[in-house]
PDB file of C-alpha atoms and ligand atoms in Angstrom:
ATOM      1  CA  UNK A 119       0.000   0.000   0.000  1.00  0.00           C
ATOM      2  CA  UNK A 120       1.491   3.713  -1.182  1.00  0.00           C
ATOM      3  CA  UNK A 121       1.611   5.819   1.922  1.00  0.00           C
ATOM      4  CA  UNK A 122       0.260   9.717   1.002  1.00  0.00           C
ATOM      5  CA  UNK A 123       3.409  11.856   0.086  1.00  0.00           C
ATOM      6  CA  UNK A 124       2.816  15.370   1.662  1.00  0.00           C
ATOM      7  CA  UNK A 125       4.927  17.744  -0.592  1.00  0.00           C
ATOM      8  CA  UNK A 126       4.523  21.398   0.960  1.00  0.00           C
ATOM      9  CA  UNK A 127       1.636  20.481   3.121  1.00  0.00           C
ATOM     10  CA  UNK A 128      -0.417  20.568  -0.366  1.00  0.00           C
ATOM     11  CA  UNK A 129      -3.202  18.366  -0.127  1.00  0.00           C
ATOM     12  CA  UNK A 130      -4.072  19.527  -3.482  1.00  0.00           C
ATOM     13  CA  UNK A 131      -0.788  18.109  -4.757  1.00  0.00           C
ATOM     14  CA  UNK A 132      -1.176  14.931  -3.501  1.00  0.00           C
ATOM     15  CA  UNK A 133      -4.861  14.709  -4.647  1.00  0.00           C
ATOM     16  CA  UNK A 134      -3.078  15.515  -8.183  1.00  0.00           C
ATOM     17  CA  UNK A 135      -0.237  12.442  -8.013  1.00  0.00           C
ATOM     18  CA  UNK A 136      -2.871   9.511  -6.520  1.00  0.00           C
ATOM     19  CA  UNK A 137      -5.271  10.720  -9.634  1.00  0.00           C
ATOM     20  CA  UNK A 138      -2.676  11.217 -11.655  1.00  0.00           C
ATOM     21  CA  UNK A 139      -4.122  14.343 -13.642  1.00  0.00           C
ATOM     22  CA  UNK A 140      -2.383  15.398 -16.792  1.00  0.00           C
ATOM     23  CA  UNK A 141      -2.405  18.653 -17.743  1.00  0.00           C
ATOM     24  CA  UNK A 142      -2.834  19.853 -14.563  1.00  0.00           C
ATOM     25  CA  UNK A 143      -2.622  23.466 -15.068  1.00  0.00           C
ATOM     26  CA  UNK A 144      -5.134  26.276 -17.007  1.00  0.00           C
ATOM     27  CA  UNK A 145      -5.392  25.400 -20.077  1.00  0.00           C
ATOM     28  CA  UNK A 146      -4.656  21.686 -20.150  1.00  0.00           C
ATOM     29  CA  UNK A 147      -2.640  20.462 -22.678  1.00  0.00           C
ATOM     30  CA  UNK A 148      -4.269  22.198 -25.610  1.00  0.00           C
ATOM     31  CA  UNK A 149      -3.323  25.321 -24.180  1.00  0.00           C
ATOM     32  CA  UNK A 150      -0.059  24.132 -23.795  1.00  0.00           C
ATOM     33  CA  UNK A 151       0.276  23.143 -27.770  1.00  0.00           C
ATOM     34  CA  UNK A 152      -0.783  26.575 -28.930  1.00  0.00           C
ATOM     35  CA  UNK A 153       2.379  28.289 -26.522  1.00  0.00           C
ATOM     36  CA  UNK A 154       5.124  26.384 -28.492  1.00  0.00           C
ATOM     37  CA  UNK A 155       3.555  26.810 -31.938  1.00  0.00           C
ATOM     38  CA  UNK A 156       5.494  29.798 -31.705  1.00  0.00           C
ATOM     39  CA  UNK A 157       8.689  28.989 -30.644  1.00  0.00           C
ATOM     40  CA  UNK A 158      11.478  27.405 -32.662  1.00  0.00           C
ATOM     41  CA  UNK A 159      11.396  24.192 -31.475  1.00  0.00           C
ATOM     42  CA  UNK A 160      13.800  21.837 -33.168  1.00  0.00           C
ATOM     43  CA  UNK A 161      15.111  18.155 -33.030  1.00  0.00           C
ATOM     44  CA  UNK A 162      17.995  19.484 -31.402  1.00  0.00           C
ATOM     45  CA  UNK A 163      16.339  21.932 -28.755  1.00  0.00           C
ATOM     46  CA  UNK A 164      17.163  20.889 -25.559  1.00  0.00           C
ATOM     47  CA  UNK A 165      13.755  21.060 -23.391  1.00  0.00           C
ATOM     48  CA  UNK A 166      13.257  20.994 -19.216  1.00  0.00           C
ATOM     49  CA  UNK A 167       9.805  20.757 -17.982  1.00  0.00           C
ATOM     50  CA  UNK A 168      10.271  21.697 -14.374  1.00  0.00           C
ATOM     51  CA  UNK A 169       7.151  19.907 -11.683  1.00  0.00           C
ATOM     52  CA  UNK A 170       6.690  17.799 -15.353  1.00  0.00           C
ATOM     53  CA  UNK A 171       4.013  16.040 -12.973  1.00  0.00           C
ATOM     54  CA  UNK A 172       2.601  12.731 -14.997  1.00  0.00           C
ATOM     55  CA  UNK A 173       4.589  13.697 -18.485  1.00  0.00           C
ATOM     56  CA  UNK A 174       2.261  14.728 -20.659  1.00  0.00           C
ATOM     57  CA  UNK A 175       4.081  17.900 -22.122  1.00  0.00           C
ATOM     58  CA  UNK A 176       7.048  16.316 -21.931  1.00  0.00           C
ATOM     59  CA  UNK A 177       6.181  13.646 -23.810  1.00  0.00           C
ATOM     60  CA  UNK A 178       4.139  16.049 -26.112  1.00  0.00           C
ATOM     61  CA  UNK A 179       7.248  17.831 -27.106  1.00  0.00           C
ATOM     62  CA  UNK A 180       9.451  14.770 -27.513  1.00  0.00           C
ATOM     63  CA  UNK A 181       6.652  13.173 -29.539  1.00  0.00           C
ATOM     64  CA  UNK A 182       5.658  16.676 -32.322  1.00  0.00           C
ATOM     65  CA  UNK A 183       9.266  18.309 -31.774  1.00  0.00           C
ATOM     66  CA  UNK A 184      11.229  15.266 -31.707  1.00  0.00           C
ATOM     67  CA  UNK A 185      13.365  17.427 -28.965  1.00  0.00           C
ATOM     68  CA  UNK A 186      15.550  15.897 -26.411  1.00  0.00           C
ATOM     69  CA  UNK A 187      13.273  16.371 -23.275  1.00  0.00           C
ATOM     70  CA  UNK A 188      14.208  16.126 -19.846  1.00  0.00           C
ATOM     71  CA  UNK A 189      11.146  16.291 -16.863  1.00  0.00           C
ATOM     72  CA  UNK A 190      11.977  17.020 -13.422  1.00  0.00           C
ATOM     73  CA  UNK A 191       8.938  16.576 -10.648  1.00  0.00           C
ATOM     74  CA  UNK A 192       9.881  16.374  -6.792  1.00  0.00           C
ATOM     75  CA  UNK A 193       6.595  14.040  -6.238  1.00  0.00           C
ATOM     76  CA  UNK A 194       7.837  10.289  -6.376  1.00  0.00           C
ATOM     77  CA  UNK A 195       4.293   9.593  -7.184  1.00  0.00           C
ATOM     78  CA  UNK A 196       4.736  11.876 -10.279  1.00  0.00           C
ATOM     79  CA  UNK A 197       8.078  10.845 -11.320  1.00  0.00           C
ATOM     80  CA  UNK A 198       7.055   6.883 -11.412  1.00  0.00           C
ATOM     81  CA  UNK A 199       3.355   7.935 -13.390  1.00  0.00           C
ATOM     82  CA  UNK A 200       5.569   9.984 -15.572  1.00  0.00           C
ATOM     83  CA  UNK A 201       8.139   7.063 -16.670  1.00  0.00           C
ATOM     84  CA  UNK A 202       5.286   4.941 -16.901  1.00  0.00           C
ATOM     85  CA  UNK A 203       4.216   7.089 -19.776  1.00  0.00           C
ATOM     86  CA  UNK A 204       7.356   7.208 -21.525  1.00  0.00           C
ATOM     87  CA  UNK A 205       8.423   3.662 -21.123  1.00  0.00           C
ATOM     88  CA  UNK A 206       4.302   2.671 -22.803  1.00  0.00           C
ATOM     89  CA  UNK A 207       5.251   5.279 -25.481  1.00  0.00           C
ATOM     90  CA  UNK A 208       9.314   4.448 -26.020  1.00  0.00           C
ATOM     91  CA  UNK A 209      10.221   7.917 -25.694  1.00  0.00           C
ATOM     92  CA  UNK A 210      13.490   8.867 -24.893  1.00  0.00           C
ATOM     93  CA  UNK A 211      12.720  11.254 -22.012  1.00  0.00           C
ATOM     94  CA  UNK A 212      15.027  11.696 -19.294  1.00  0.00           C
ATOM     95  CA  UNK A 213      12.727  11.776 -15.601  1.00  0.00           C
ATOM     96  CA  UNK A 214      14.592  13.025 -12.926  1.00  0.00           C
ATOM     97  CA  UNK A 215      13.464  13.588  -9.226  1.00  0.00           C
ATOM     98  CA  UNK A 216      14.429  16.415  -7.651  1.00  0.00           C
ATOM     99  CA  UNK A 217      13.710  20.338  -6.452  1.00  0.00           C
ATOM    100  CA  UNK A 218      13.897  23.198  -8.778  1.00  0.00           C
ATOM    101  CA  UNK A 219      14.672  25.030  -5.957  1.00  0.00           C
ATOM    102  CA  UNK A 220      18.423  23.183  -6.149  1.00  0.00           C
ATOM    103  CA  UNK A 221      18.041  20.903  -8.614  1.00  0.00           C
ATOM    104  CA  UNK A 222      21.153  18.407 -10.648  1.00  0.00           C
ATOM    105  CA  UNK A 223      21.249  19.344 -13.309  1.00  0.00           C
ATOM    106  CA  UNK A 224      24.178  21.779 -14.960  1.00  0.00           C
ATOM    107  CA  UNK A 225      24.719  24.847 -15.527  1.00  0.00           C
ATOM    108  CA  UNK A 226      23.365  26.549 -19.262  1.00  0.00           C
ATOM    109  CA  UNK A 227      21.836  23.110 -21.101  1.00  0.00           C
ATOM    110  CA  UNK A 228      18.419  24.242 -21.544  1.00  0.00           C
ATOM    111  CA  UNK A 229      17.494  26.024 -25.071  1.00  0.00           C
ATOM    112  CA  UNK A 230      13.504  25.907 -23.158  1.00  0.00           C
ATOM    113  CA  UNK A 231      12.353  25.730 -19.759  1.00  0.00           C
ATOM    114  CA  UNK A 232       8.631  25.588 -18.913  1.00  0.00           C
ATOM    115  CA  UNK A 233       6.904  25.264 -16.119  1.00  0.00           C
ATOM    116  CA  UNK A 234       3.429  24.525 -15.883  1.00  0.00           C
ATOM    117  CA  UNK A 235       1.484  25.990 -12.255  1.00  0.00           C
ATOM    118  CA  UNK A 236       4.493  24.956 -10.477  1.00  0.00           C
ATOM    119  CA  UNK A 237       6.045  28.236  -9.274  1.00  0.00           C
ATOM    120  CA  UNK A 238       3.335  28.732  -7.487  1.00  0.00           C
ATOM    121  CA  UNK A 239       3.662  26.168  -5.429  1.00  0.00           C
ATOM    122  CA  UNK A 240       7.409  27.065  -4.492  1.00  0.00           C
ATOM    123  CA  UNK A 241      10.065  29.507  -3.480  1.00  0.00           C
ATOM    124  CA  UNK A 242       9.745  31.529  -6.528  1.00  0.00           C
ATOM    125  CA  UNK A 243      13.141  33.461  -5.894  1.00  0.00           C
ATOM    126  CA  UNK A 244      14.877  30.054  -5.872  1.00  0.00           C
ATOM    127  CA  UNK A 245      13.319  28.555  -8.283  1.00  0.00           C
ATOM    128  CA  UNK A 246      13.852  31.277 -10.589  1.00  0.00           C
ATOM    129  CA  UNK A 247      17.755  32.028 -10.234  1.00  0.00           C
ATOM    130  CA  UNK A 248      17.516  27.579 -10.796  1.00  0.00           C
ATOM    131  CA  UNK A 249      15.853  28.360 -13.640  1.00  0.00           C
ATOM    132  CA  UNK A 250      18.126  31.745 -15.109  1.00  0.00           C
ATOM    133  CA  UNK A 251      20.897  28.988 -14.286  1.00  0.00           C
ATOM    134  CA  UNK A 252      20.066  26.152 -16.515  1.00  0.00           C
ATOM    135  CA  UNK A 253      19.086  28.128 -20.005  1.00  0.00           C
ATOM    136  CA  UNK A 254      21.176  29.128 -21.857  1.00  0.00           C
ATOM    137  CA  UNK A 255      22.435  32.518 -23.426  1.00  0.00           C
ATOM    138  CA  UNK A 256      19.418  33.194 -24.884  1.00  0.00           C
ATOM    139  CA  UNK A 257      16.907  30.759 -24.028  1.00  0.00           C
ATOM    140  CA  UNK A 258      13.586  30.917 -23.632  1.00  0.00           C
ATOM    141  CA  UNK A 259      11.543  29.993 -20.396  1.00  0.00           C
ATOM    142  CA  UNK A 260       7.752  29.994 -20.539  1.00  0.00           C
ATOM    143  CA  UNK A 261       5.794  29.894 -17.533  1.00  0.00           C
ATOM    144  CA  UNK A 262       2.156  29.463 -16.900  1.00  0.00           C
ATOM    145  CA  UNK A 263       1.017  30.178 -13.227  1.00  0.00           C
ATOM    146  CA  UNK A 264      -1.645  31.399 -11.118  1.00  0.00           C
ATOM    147  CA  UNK A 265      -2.368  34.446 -11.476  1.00  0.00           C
ATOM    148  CA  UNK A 266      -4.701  37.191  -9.225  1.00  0.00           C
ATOM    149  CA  UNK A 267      -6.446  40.009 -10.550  1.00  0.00           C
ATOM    150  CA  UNK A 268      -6.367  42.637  -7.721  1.00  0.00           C
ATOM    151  CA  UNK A 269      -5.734  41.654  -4.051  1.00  0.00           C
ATOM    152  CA  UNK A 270      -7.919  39.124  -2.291  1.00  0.00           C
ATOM    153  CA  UNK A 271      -9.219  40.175   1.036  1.00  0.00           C
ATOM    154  CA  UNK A 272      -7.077  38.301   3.852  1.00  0.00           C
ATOM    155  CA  UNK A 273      -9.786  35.409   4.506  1.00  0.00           C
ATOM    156  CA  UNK A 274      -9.878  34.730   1.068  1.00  0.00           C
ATOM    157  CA  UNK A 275      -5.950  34.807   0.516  1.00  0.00           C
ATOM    158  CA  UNK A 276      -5.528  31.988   3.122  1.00  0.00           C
ATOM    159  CA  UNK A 277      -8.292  30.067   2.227  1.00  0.00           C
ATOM    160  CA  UNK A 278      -6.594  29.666  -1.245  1.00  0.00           C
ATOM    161  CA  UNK A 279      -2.973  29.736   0.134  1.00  0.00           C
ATOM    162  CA  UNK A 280      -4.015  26.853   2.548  1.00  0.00           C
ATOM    163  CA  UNK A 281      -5.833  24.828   0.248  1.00  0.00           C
ATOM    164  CA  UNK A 282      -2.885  24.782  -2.238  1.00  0.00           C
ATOM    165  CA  UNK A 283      -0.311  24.964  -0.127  1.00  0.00           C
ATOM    166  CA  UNK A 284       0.967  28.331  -1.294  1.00  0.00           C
ATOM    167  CA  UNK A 285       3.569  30.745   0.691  1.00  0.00           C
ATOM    168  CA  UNK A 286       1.946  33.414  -1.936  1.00  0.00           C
ATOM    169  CA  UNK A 287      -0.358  34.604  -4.661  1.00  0.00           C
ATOM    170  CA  UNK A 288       0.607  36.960  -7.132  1.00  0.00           C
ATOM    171  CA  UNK A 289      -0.356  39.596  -9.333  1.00  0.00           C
ATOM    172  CA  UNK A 290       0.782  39.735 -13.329  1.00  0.00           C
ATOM    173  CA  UNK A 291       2.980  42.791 -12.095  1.00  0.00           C
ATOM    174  CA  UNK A 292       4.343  40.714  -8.972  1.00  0.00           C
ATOM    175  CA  UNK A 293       5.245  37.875 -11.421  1.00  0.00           C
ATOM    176  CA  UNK A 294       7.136  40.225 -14.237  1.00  0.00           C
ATOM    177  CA  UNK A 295       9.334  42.132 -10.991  1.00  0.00           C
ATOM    178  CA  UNK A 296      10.085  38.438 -10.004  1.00  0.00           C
ATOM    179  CA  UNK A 297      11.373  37.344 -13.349  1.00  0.00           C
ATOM    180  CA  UNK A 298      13.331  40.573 -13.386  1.00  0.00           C
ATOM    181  CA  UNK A 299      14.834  40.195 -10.530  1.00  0.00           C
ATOM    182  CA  UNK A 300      16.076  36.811 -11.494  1.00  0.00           C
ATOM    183  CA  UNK A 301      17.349  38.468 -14.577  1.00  0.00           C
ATOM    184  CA  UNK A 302      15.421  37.884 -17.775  1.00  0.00           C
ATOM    185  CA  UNK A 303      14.173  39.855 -20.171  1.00  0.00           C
ATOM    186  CA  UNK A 304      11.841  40.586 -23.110  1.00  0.00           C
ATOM    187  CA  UNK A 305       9.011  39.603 -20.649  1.00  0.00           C
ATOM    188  CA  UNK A 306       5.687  38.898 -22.593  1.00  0.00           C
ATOM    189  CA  UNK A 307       2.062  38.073 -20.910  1.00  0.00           C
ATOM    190  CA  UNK A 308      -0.909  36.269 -22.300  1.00  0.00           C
ATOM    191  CA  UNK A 309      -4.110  35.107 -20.878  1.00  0.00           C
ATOM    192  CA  UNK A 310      -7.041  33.480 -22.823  1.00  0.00           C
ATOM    193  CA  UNK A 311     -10.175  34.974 -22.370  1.00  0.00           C
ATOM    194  CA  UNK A 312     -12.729  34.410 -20.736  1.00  0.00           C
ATOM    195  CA  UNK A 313     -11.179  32.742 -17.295  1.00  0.00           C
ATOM    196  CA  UNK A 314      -9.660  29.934 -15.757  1.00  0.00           C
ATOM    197  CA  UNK A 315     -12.289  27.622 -16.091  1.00  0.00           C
ATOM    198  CA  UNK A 316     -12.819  27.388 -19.403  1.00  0.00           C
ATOM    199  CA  UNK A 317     -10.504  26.892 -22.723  1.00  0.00           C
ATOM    200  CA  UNK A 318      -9.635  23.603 -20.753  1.00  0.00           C
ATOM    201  CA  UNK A 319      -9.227  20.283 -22.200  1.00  0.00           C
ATOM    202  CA  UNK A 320      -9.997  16.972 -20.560  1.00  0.00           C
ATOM    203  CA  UNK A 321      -7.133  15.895 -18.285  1.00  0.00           C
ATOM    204  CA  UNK A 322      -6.391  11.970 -18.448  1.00  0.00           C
ATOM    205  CA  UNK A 323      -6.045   9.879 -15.013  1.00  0.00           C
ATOM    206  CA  UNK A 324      -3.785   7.678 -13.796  1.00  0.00           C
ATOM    207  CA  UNK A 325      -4.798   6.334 -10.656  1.00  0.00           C
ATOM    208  CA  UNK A 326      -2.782   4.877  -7.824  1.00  0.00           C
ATOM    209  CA  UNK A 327      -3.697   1.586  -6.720  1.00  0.00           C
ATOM    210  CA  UNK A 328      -4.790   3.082  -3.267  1.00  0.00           C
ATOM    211  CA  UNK A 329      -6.261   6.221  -2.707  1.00  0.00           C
ATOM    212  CA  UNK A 330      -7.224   8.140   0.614  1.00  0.00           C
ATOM    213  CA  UNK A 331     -10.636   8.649   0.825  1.00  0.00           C
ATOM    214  CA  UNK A 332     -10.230  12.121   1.584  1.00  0.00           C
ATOM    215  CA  UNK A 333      -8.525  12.747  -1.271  1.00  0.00           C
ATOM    216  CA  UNK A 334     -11.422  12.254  -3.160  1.00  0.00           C
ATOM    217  CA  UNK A 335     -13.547  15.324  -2.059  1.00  0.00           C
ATOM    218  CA  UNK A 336     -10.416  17.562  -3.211  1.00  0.00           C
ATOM    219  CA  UNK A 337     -11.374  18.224  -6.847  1.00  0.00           C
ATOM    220  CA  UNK A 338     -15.031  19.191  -5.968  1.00  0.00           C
ATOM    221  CA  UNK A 339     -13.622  21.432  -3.485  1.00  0.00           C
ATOM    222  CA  UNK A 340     -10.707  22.567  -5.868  1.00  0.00           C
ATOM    223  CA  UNK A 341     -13.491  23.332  -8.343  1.00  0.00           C
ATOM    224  CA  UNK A 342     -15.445  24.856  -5.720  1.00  0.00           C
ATOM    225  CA  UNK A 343     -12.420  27.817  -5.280  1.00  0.00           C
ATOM    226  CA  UNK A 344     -12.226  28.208  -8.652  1.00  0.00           C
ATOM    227  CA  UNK A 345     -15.961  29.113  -8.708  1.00  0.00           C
ATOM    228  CA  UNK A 346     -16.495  31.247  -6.072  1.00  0.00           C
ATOM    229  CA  UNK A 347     -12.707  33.359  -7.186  1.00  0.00           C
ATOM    230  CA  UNK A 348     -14.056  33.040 -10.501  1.00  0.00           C
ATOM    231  CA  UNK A 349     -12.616  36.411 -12.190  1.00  0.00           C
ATOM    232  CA  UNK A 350     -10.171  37.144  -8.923  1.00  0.00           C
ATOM    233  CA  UNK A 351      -7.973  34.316  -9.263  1.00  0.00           C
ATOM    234  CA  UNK A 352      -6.852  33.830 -12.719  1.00  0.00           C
ATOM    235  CA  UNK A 353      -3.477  32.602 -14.452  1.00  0.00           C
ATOM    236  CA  UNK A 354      -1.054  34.208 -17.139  1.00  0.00           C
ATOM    237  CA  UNK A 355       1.208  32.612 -19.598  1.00  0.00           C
ATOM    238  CA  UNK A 356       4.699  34.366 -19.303  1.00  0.00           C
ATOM    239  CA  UNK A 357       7.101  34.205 -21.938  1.00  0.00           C
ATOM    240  CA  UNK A 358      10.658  35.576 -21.297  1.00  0.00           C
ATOM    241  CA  UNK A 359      14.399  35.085 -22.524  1.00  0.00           C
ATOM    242  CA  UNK A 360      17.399  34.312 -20.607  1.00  0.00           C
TER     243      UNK A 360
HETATM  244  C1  SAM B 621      -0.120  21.582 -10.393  1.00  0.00           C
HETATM  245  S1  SAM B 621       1.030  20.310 -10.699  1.00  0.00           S
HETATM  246  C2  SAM B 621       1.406  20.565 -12.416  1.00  0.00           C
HETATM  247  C3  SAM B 621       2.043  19.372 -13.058  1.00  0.00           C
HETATM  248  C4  SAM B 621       2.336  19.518 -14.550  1.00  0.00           C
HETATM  249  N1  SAM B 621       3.195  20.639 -14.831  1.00  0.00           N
HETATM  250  C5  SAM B 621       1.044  19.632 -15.307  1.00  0.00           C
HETATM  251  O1  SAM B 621       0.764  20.715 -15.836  1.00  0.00           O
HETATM  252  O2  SAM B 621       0.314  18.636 -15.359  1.00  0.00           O
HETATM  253  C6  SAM B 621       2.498  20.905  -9.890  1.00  0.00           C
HETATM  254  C7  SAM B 621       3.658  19.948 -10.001  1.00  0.00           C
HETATM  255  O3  SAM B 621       4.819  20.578  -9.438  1.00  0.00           O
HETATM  256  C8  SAM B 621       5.540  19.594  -8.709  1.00  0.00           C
HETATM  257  N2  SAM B 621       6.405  20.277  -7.734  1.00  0.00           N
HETATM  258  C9  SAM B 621       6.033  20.878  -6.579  1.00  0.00           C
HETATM  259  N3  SAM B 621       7.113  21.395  -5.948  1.00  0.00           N
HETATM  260  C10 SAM B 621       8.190  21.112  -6.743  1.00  0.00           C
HETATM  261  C11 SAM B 621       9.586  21.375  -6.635  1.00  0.00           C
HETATM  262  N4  SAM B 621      10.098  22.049  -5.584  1.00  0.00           N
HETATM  263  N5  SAM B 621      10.390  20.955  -7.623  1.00  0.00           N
HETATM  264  C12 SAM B 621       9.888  20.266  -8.687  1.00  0.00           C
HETATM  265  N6  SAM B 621       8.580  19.977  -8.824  1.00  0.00           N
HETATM  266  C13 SAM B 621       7.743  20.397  -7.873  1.00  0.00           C
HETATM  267  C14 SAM B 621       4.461  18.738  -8.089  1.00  0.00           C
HETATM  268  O4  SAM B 621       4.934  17.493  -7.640  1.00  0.00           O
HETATM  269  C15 SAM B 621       3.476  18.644  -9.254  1.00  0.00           C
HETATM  270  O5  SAM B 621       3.772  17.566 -10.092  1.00  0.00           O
END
C-alpha cells in the first residue's frame, strides 16, 4: 500500500499524483500546444519541464518536436506515473526527481524551460535564479502560473494559500518584478479569455492503486475555489528570454 506523500503540506498536490491528472494546469494540454507553436522548437532543442508532474508535455514535445526532453517533478508519485508514460510510449525522455529550488542538473543546457502551475507552489526566488541557471544565453523559459487580478481580502488569501499549499499569490505585475529580478528579459504576458475555467481540455487519469478517501472530495472542493474566485484568481502565460 502507497503511503500519502505530503509535498509542501499541499493536499491539493497529492490529490493531483494519486489521480494522476495530466495537464494539470489552465489550459490543459491544448493550451499548452498553442504556446510552443510559436517557438522554434527543433530536433535538437534541448527542453526541461520543471514539476513535469505525470509527463504529458514532456512527452508532447518529444513526440511533435522530436526534442531531447528532460522532466523534473519532486513528487515520487509523479516521477514513477511519468516514466510509466514514456516507457508505454518508447520515448526517450530523461525523468529526474528532484527540487527546482536546487536541482542536478548543470549549468546553461536548456534552449527551453517551462513550467506549468508549479512556481506557485514554491520559493519563486529560488526557483527562478535555478531556472536563469540552466538556459542558456538566450533561451527561452515559458511559464504558466496562477495568477490574481487585484488583491484578495485576507480570509480569502488563506483560504486559497491553505488549500494549495501556497507561501503566496501573485499579481501579473508581482510575477514580471520576479522574473526581473532573477534576470530575464523581453518579458511577454498572455491570458485566454474568458477565465480559468474554461478553454480547458480533458485531463487523463492515472490512478494509484490506493487512494485516501479524503482525497477524493479535493477536486469538488478545488473546483469549488475556482468558482467562487471566478474572475479574482486567474493565471497568465509568461514568456521571457534568458
Ligand atoms: C499543479 S502540478 C502541475 C504538473 C504539470 N506541470 C502539469 O501541468 O500537469 C504541480 C507539479 O509541481 C511539482 N512540484 C512541486 N514542488 C516542486 C519542486 N520544488 N520541484 C519540482 N517539482 C515540484 C508537483 O509534484 C506537481 O507535479
Amino acid at each position: 500500500m502507497e503511503k500519502v506523500v505530503v509535498i509542501g503540506a499541499s493536499i491539493y498536490l497529492d490529490f493531483l499524483s494519486k489521480f494522476g491528472v495530466s495537464g494539470a494546469h489552465p489550459g490543459g494540454i491544448k493550451l499548452t500546444k498553442k504556446i510552443f507553436v510559436n517557438e522554434k522548437i527543433n530536433k535538437s532543442s534541448r527542453i526541461l519541464d520543471v514539476g513535469c508532474g505525470t509527463g504529458q508535455t514532456a512527452a508532447y514535445l518529444a513526440t511533435s518536436y522530436g526534442a531531447k526532453v528532460t522532466g523534473l517533478d519532486i513528487n515520487p508519485i509523479m516521477i514513477e506515473k511519468a516514466k510509466n508514460r514514456m516507457t508505454k510510449y518508447q520515448l526517450p525522455v530523461d525523468i529526474i526527481q528532484g527540487s527546482i529550488e536546487k536541482c542536478p542538473l548543470k549549468d546553461s543546457e536548456y534552449d527551453f524551460i517551462i513550467s506549468e502551475s508549479v512556481l506557485s507552489f514554491v520559493n519563486k526566488p529560488r526557483a527562478l535564479k535555478e531556472i536563469f541557471r540552466l538556459l542558456k544565453h538566450d533561451g527561452r523559459f515559458i511559464a504558466n502560473e496562477l495568477t490574481v487580478n487585484g488583491r484578495l481580502r485576507v480570509n480569502s488569501e488563506e483560504e486559497i494559500k491553505q488549500f494549495y499549499g501556497l507561501d503566496s499569490i501573485l499579481t501579473e505585475n508581482d510575477w514580471i518584478t520576479l522574473f526581473q529580478q532573477a534576470g530575464f528579459k523581453n518579458i511577454k504576458t498572455f491570458m485566454r479569455k474568458p477565465s480559468i475555467l474554461q478553454n480547458h481540455s480533458m485531463p487523463e487519469f492515472q490512478f494509484s492503486e490506493y487512494i485516501e478517501p479524503e482525497l477524493y472530495e479535493i477536486m469538488q472542493q478545488h473546483f469549488n475555489i475556482m468558482v467562487k474566485y471566478q474572475g479574482t484568481l486567474d493565471y497568465r502565460v509568461f514568456l521571457c528570454t534568458k
